[in-house]
Amino acid sequence: MKLLLLLLVSGLCSAQYNSNFRSDRTSMVHLFEWRWSDIAAECERYLGPNGFAGVQVSPPNENLIITSPNRPWWERYQPISYKICSRSGNEQQFRDMVTRCNNVGVYIYVDAIINHMCGAGGGSGTRSTCGSSYNTGNRDFPAVPYSSLDFNDGKCKTPSGDIENYGDAYQVRDCRLVSLLDLALEKEYVRGKIAAYLNTLISIGVAGFRLDASKHMWPGDINAITSRLNNLNTQWFPSGSRALIFQEVIDLGGEAISASEYFGNGRVTEFKYGAKLGNVIRKWNGEKMSYLKNWGEGWGFMRNDRSFVFVDNHDNQRGHGAGGASILTFFDDRLYKMGVGFMLAHPYGLTRVMSSYRWTRSFVNGKDVNDWIGPPMNTDGSTKSVTINADSTCGNGWVCEHRWRQIKNMVIFRNTVNGQSLTNWWDNGGNQIAFGRGNRGFIIFNNESSNMDVTLNTGLPAGTYCDVISGQKEGTRCTGTQITVSSTGSARFTISSSAADPFIAIHANAKL
Ligand code: 5J7
Ligand code: CA
């Protein structure tokens, strides 16, 4: 009995780091700004069959409609209520998506905006995605309801009421982030409203939450909310399962707030990961791929079992936020595929793949003045659906990086090598590297301007393997390059510096 209680209690605390992924799957994809009906279809026709573990969805709750500029992506980060009612769809469509995705073992992770409501300058009216009223002047959000008592106006000490100095942790937590009305998260009433919203999502069947702007919330307030969450829906999850929590804390060092303050609540975004990997693959600041030998905690990143990693996210892919120009995105597709390939091959971190829509960049003094542009939309402001072309790429302006063969196949690679440690590291002291994952997979990169011809120990059983970057295994043949592993485990690799994709990956499930 005592042991059972102990197990229960420790289960409650520890499971928030657990992804809840199906045991044979390892990576989620962020389907940024996708509609619920498109995500439901994508789970069934693509994500499930290709071994994706989950989807991070855009915020499902009601938000302010912003028309100047015209429907930017960031309007969804300005909540009006917790009604499930956004440009991605209504509650019925959200429920249908969760059910259909869960049924094919692809779980849903919700972007939760709980630090704030809309901006102080939002005015009053009903220009919200569900038509709920608001009045920012007197802090009135009747559809929750919140009133002036529920915000931090009294607590913040800056003249503007906004965060003015990121070196002051009190300001960062108790003042308004770029004027967004800051919720008083120490109040039982506010905690209750947020927990009720998240528990509604849990009852529908979601498996976890991205906590937006976590740096701007006290870790203890987050804990008071997450400890009120119910266990996951037992229609799909083992009884006693807890929601995965991953907190958005942008910590590149040098600020008052550090990521480790949040470890007690769940995982934390490791923004150093994409910023540094971009430098390495671009060969900026004298970085070389051979320096990746001790990638992970050896680079000063947070502990592996707390970290949530990605090459780019919806924010820093447009030059906002952490990392600046070093961040790799679909715009640099050749380097991007190498970056995502490296991330998915390397054991460090819980991995998220980005899936974007296209926009036209326009740089003025180094800043993209089109960084606000929202998803592909119809003239009435509704979001366009994702169409699928005959060659499996996406139409209507959706990039669908997750459908690029190289990225999709590396998601499968990560599933195949799951649990194996990094082995057989090799590098040339420059920008040619290779490593294995036990006897399950091997990857090799040539990020140099000269050709590569090496014979290396792969750790794999003898046989003929399909490179899953230049092609893949289809039936009994390879559609791309074939690699022969000898009885001693060695194989010869040649990679031209001008190859479309200068890397090769082989694994146990791509053996002829
Ligand atoms: C928070 C941080 O702690 C941080 O380190 C960072 O780099 C960015 C932010 C940040 O988070 C937000 C979360 C939200 O839910 C809503 C938001 O509007 C923001 C947000 O604006 C934000 O910061 C923007 O980007 C930074 C790079 C700038 O330094 C900030 O000034 C801010 O920029 C503001 O963006 C402009 O000043 C303002 O004029 C403009 O209207 C506003 C547009 O909104 C956004 O760009 C939203 C960004 C966003 C970022 C996120 O990380 C996120 O998860 C969600 C939205
Ligand atoms: Ca706050």
PDB file of N, CA, C and O and ligand atoms in Angstrom, residues 73-74 77 113 116 177-178 180 210 212 215-216 248 250 314-315 320-321, ligand 1:
ATOM      1  N   TRP A  73       0.191  36.363 -38.058  1.00  0.00           N
ATOM      2  CA  TRP A  73       0.206  35.098 -37.313  1.00  0.00           C
ATOM      3  C   TRP A  73       0.128  35.351 -35.819  1.00  0.00           C
ATOM      4  O   TRP A  73      -0.423  34.528 -35.078  1.00  0.00           O
ATOM      5  N   TRP A  74       0.683  36.485 -35.338  1.00  0.00           N
ATOM      6  CA  TRP A  74       0.765  36.689 -33.889  1.00  0.00           C
ATOM      7  C   TRP A  74      -0.550  37.128 -33.256  1.00  0.00           C
ATOM      8  O   TRP A  74      -0.638  37.254 -32.033  1.00  0.00           O
ATOM      9  N   TYR A  77      -1.693  34.915 -30.532  1.00  0.00           N
ATOM     10  CA  TYR A  77      -1.066  35.012 -29.212  1.00  0.00           C
ATOM     11  C   TYR A  77      -1.689  36.135 -28.392  1.00  0.00           C
ATOM     12  O   TYR A  77      -1.096  36.605 -27.426  1.00  0.00           O
ATOM     13  N   ILE A 113      -1.664  29.728 -24.237  1.00  0.00           N
ATOM     14  CA  ILE A 113      -1.289  31.117 -23.956  1.00  0.00           C
ATOM     15  C   ILE A 113      -1.951  31.489 -22.639  1.00  0.00           C
ATOM     16  O   ILE A 113      -3.140  31.843 -22.610  1.00  0.00           O
ATOM     17  N   HIS A 116      -1.085  35.866 -20.520  1.00  0.00           N
ATOM     18  CA  HIS A 116      -1.703  37.161 -20.808  1.00  0.00           C
ATOM     19  C   HIS A 116      -2.964  37.012 -21.645  1.00  0.00           C
ATOM     20  O   HIS A 116      -3.256  35.922 -22.145  1.00  0.00           O
ATOM     21  N   LEU A 177       4.219  42.057 -21.257  1.00  0.00           N
ATOM     22  CA  LEU A 177       5.092  41.739 -22.394  1.00  0.00           C
ATOM     23  C   LEU A 177       4.514  42.473 -23.599  1.00  0.00           C
ATOM     24  O   LEU A 177       3.374  42.217 -23.984  1.00  0.00           O
ATOM     25  N   VAL A 178       5.288  43.375 -24.168  1.00  0.00           N
ATOM     26  CA  VAL A 178       4.836  44.226 -25.284  1.00  0.00           C
ATOM     27  C   VAL A 178       3.347  44.589 -25.175  1.00  0.00           C
ATOM     28  O   VAL A 178       2.582  44.440 -26.112  1.00  0.00           O
ATOM     29  N   LEU A 180       0.871  43.279 -23.640  1.00  0.00           N
ATOM     30  CA  LEU A 180      -0.153  42.235 -23.474  1.00  0.00           C
ATOM     31  C   LEU A 180      -0.615  42.208 -22.016  1.00  0.00           C
ATOM     32  O   LEU A 180       0.216  42.158 -21.098  1.00  0.00           O
ATOM     33  N   ARG A 210       2.431  23.077 -24.777  1.00  0.00           N
ATOM     34  CA  ARG A 210       3.522  24.048 -24.852  1.00  0.00           C
ATOM     35  C   ARG A 210       3.056  25.260 -24.066  1.00  0.00           C
ATOM     36  O   ARG A 210       1.994  25.817 -24.372  1.00  0.00           O
ATOM     37  N   ASP A 212       3.407  28.832 -23.622  1.00  0.00           N
ATOM     38  CA  ASP A 212       3.932  30.031 -24.260  1.00  0.00           C
ATOM     39  C   ASP A 212       4.410  31.027 -23.200  1.00  0.00           C
ATOM     40  O   ASP A 212       3.803  31.144 -22.130  1.00  0.00           O
ATOM     41  N   LYS A 215       8.802  32.243 -19.552  1.00  0.00           N
ATOM     42  CA  LYS A 215       9.744  33.129 -18.866  1.00  0.00           C
ATOM     43  C   LYS A 215       9.014  34.252 -18.125  1.00  0.00           C
ATOM     44  O   LYS A 215       9.512  34.782 -17.139  1.00  0.00           O
ATOM     45  N   HIS A 216       7.831  34.577 -18.623  1.00  0.00           N
ATOM     46  CA  HIS A 216       7.074  35.702 -18.074  1.00  0.00           C
ATOM     47  C   HIS A 216       6.098  35.281 -16.987  1.00  0.00           C
ATOM     48  O   HIS A 216       5.232  36.050 -16.583  1.00  0.00           O
ATOM     49  N   GLU A 248       8.124  27.378 -22.871  1.00  0.00           N
ATOM     50  CA  GLU A 248       8.913  28.243 -23.735  1.00  0.00           C
ATOM     51  C   GLU A 248       9.673  29.247 -22.882  1.00  0.00           C
ATOM     52  O   GLU A 248       9.088  30.215 -22.386  1.00  0.00           O
ATOM     53  N   ILE A 250      13.124  31.402 -23.391  1.00  0.00           N
ATOM     54  CA  ILE A 250      14.237  31.751 -24.266  1.00  0.00           C
ATOM     55  C   ILE A 250      15.384  32.173 -23.374  1.00  0.00           C
ATOM     56  O   ILE A 250      15.366  33.245 -22.785  1.00  0.00           O
ATOM     57  N   HIS A 314       8.309  28.756 -34.993  1.00  0.00           N
ATOM     58  CA  HIS A 314       7.473  29.706 -35.735  1.00  0.00           C
ATOM     59  C   HIS A 314       7.930  31.136 -35.543  1.00  0.00           C
ATOM     60  O   HIS A 314       7.633  32.003 -36.363  1.00  0.00           O
ATOM     61  N   ASP A 315       8.626  31.393 -34.471  1.00  0.00           N
ATOM     62  CA  ASP A 315       9.042  32.746 -34.117  1.00  0.00           C
ATOM     63  C   ASP A 315      10.427  33.040 -34.691  1.00  0.00           C
ATOM     64  O   ASP A 315      10.603  33.990 -35.462  1.00  0.00           O
ATOM     65  N   HIS A 320      12.605  36.754 -35.669  1.00  0.00           N
ATOM     66  CA  HIS A 320      12.199  37.189 -34.330  1.00  0.00           C
ATOM     67  C   HIS A 320      12.898  36.330 -33.305  1.00  0.00           C
ATOM     68  O   HIS A 320      13.270  35.199 -33.590  1.00  0.00           O
ATOM     69  N   GLY A 321      12.962  36.826 -32.099  1.00  0.00           N
ATOM     70  CA  GLY A 321      13.326  35.958 -30.991  1.00  0.00           C
ATOM     71  C   GLY A 321      14.748  35.449 -31.072  1.00  0.00           C
ATOM     72  O   GLY A 321      15.614  36.077 -31.672  1.00  0.00           O
TER      73      GLY A 321
HETATM   74  C1  5J7 B   1       9.149  36.791 -25.372  1.00  0.00           C
HETATM   75  C2  5J7 B   1      10.417  36.551 -24.875  1.00  0.00           C
HETATM   76  O1  5J7 B   1      10.632  36.278 -23.587  1.00  0.00           O
HETATM   77  C3  5J7 B   1      11.517  36.581 -25.730  1.00  0.00           C
HETATM   78  O2  5J7 B   1      12.771  36.324 -25.250  1.00  0.00           O
HETATM   79  C4  5J7 B   1      11.313  36.834 -27.094  1.00  0.00           C
HETATM   80  O3  5J7 B   1      12.390  36.831 -27.901  1.00  0.00           O
HETATM   81  C5  5J7 B   1      10.027  37.078 -27.566  1.00  0.00           C
HETATM   82  C6  5J7 B   1       8.952  37.083 -26.726  1.00  0.00           C
HETATM   83  C7  5J7 B   1       7.607  37.361 -27.187  1.00  0.00           C
HETATM   84  O4  5J7 B   1       6.656  36.449 -26.819  1.00  0.00           O
HETATM   85  C8  5J7 B   1       5.344  36.652 -27.104  1.00  0.00           C
HETATM   86  C9  5J7 B   1       4.423  35.703 -26.682  1.00  0.00           C
HETATM   87  C10 5J7 B   1       3.092  35.917 -26.983  1.00  0.00           C
HETATM   88  O5  5J7 B   1       2.187  35.020 -26.589  1.00  0.00           O
HETATM   89  C11 5J7 B   1       2.668  37.026 -27.657  1.00  0.00           C
HETATM   90  C12 5J7 B   1       3.594  37.945 -28.087  1.00  0.00           C
HETATM   91  O6  5J7 B   1       3.187  39.031 -28.778  1.00  0.00           O
HETATM   92  C13 5J7 B   1       4.948  37.776 -27.806  1.00  0.00           C
HETATM   93  C14 5J7 B   1       5.926  38.757 -28.222  1.00  0.00           C
HETATM   94  O7  5J7 B   1       5.577  39.781 -28.855  1.00  0.00           O
HETATM   95  C15 5J7 B   1       7.278  38.480 -27.910  1.00  0.00           C
HETATM   96  O8  5J7 B   1       8.283  39.375 -28.296  1.00  0.00           O
HETATM   97  C16 5J7 B   1       8.375  39.986 -29.578  1.00  0.00           C
HETATM   98  O9  5J7 B   1       9.528  39.551 -30.272  1.00  0.00           O
HETATM   99  C17 5J7 B   1      10.779  39.943 -29.667  1.00  0.00           C
HETATM  100  C18 5J7 B   1      11.944  39.469 -30.560  1.00  0.00           C
HETATM  101  C19 5J7 B   1      10.872  41.412 -29.517  1.00  0.00           C
HETATM  102  O10 5J7 B   1      12.068  41.713 -28.825  1.00  0.00           O
HETATM  103  C20 5J7 B   1       9.696  41.866 -28.687  1.00  0.00           C
HETATM  104  O11 5J7 B   1       9.721  43.260 -28.618  1.00  0.00           O
HETATM  105  C21 5J7 B   1       8.391  41.442 -29.343  1.00  0.00           C
HETATM  106  O12 5J7 B   1       8.222  42.170 -30.519  1.00  0.00           O
HETATM  107  C22 5J7 B   1       6.947  42.744 -30.696  1.00  0.00           C
HETATM  108  O13 5J7 B   1       6.230  41.908 -31.577  1.00  0.00           O
HETATM  109  C23 5J7 B   1       7.034  44.120 -31.302  1.00  0.00           C
HETATM  110  O14 5J7 B   1       7.765  44.933 -30.417  1.00  0.00           O
HETATM  111  C24 5J7 B   1       5.636  44.656 -31.495  1.00  0.00           C
HETATM  112  O15 5J7 B   1       5.714  45.897 -32.145  1.00  0.00           O
HETATM  113  C25 5J7 B   1       4.821  43.691 -32.379  1.00  0.00           C
HETATM  114  O16 5J7 B   1       3.471  44.123 -32.455  1.00  0.00           O
HETATM  115  C26 5J7 B   1       4.876  42.326 -31.746  1.00  0.00           C
HETATM  116  C27 5J7 B   1       4.232  41.267 -32.635  1.00  0.00           C
HETATM  117  O17 5J7 B   1       4.076  40.056 -31.906  1.00  0.00           O
HETATM  118  C28 5J7 B   1       5.004  39.096 -32.066  1.00  0.00           C
HETATM  119  O18 5J7 B   1       5.955  39.249 -32.764  1.00  0.00           O
HETATM  120  C29 5J7 B   1       4.789  37.831 -31.341  1.00  0.00           C
HETATM  121  C30 5J7 B   1       5.877  37.054 -31.022  1.00  0.00           C
HETATM  122  C31 5J7 B   1       5.769  35.779 -30.351  1.00  0.00           C
HETATM  123  C32 5J7 B   1       6.948  35.222 -29.868  1.00  0.00           C
HETATM  124  C33 5J7 B   1       6.940  34.017 -29.246  1.00  0.00           C
HETATM  125  O19 5J7 B   1       8.083  33.457 -28.783  1.00  0.00           O
HETATM  126  C34 5J7 B   1       5.757  33.315 -29.106  1.00  0.00           C
HETATM  127  O20 5J7 B   1       5.807  32.127 -28.508  1.00  0.00           O
HETATM  128  C35 5J7 B   1       4.593  33.862 -29.564  1.00  0.00           C
HETATM  129  C36 5J7 B   1       4.603  35.088 -30.177  1.00  0.00           C
END
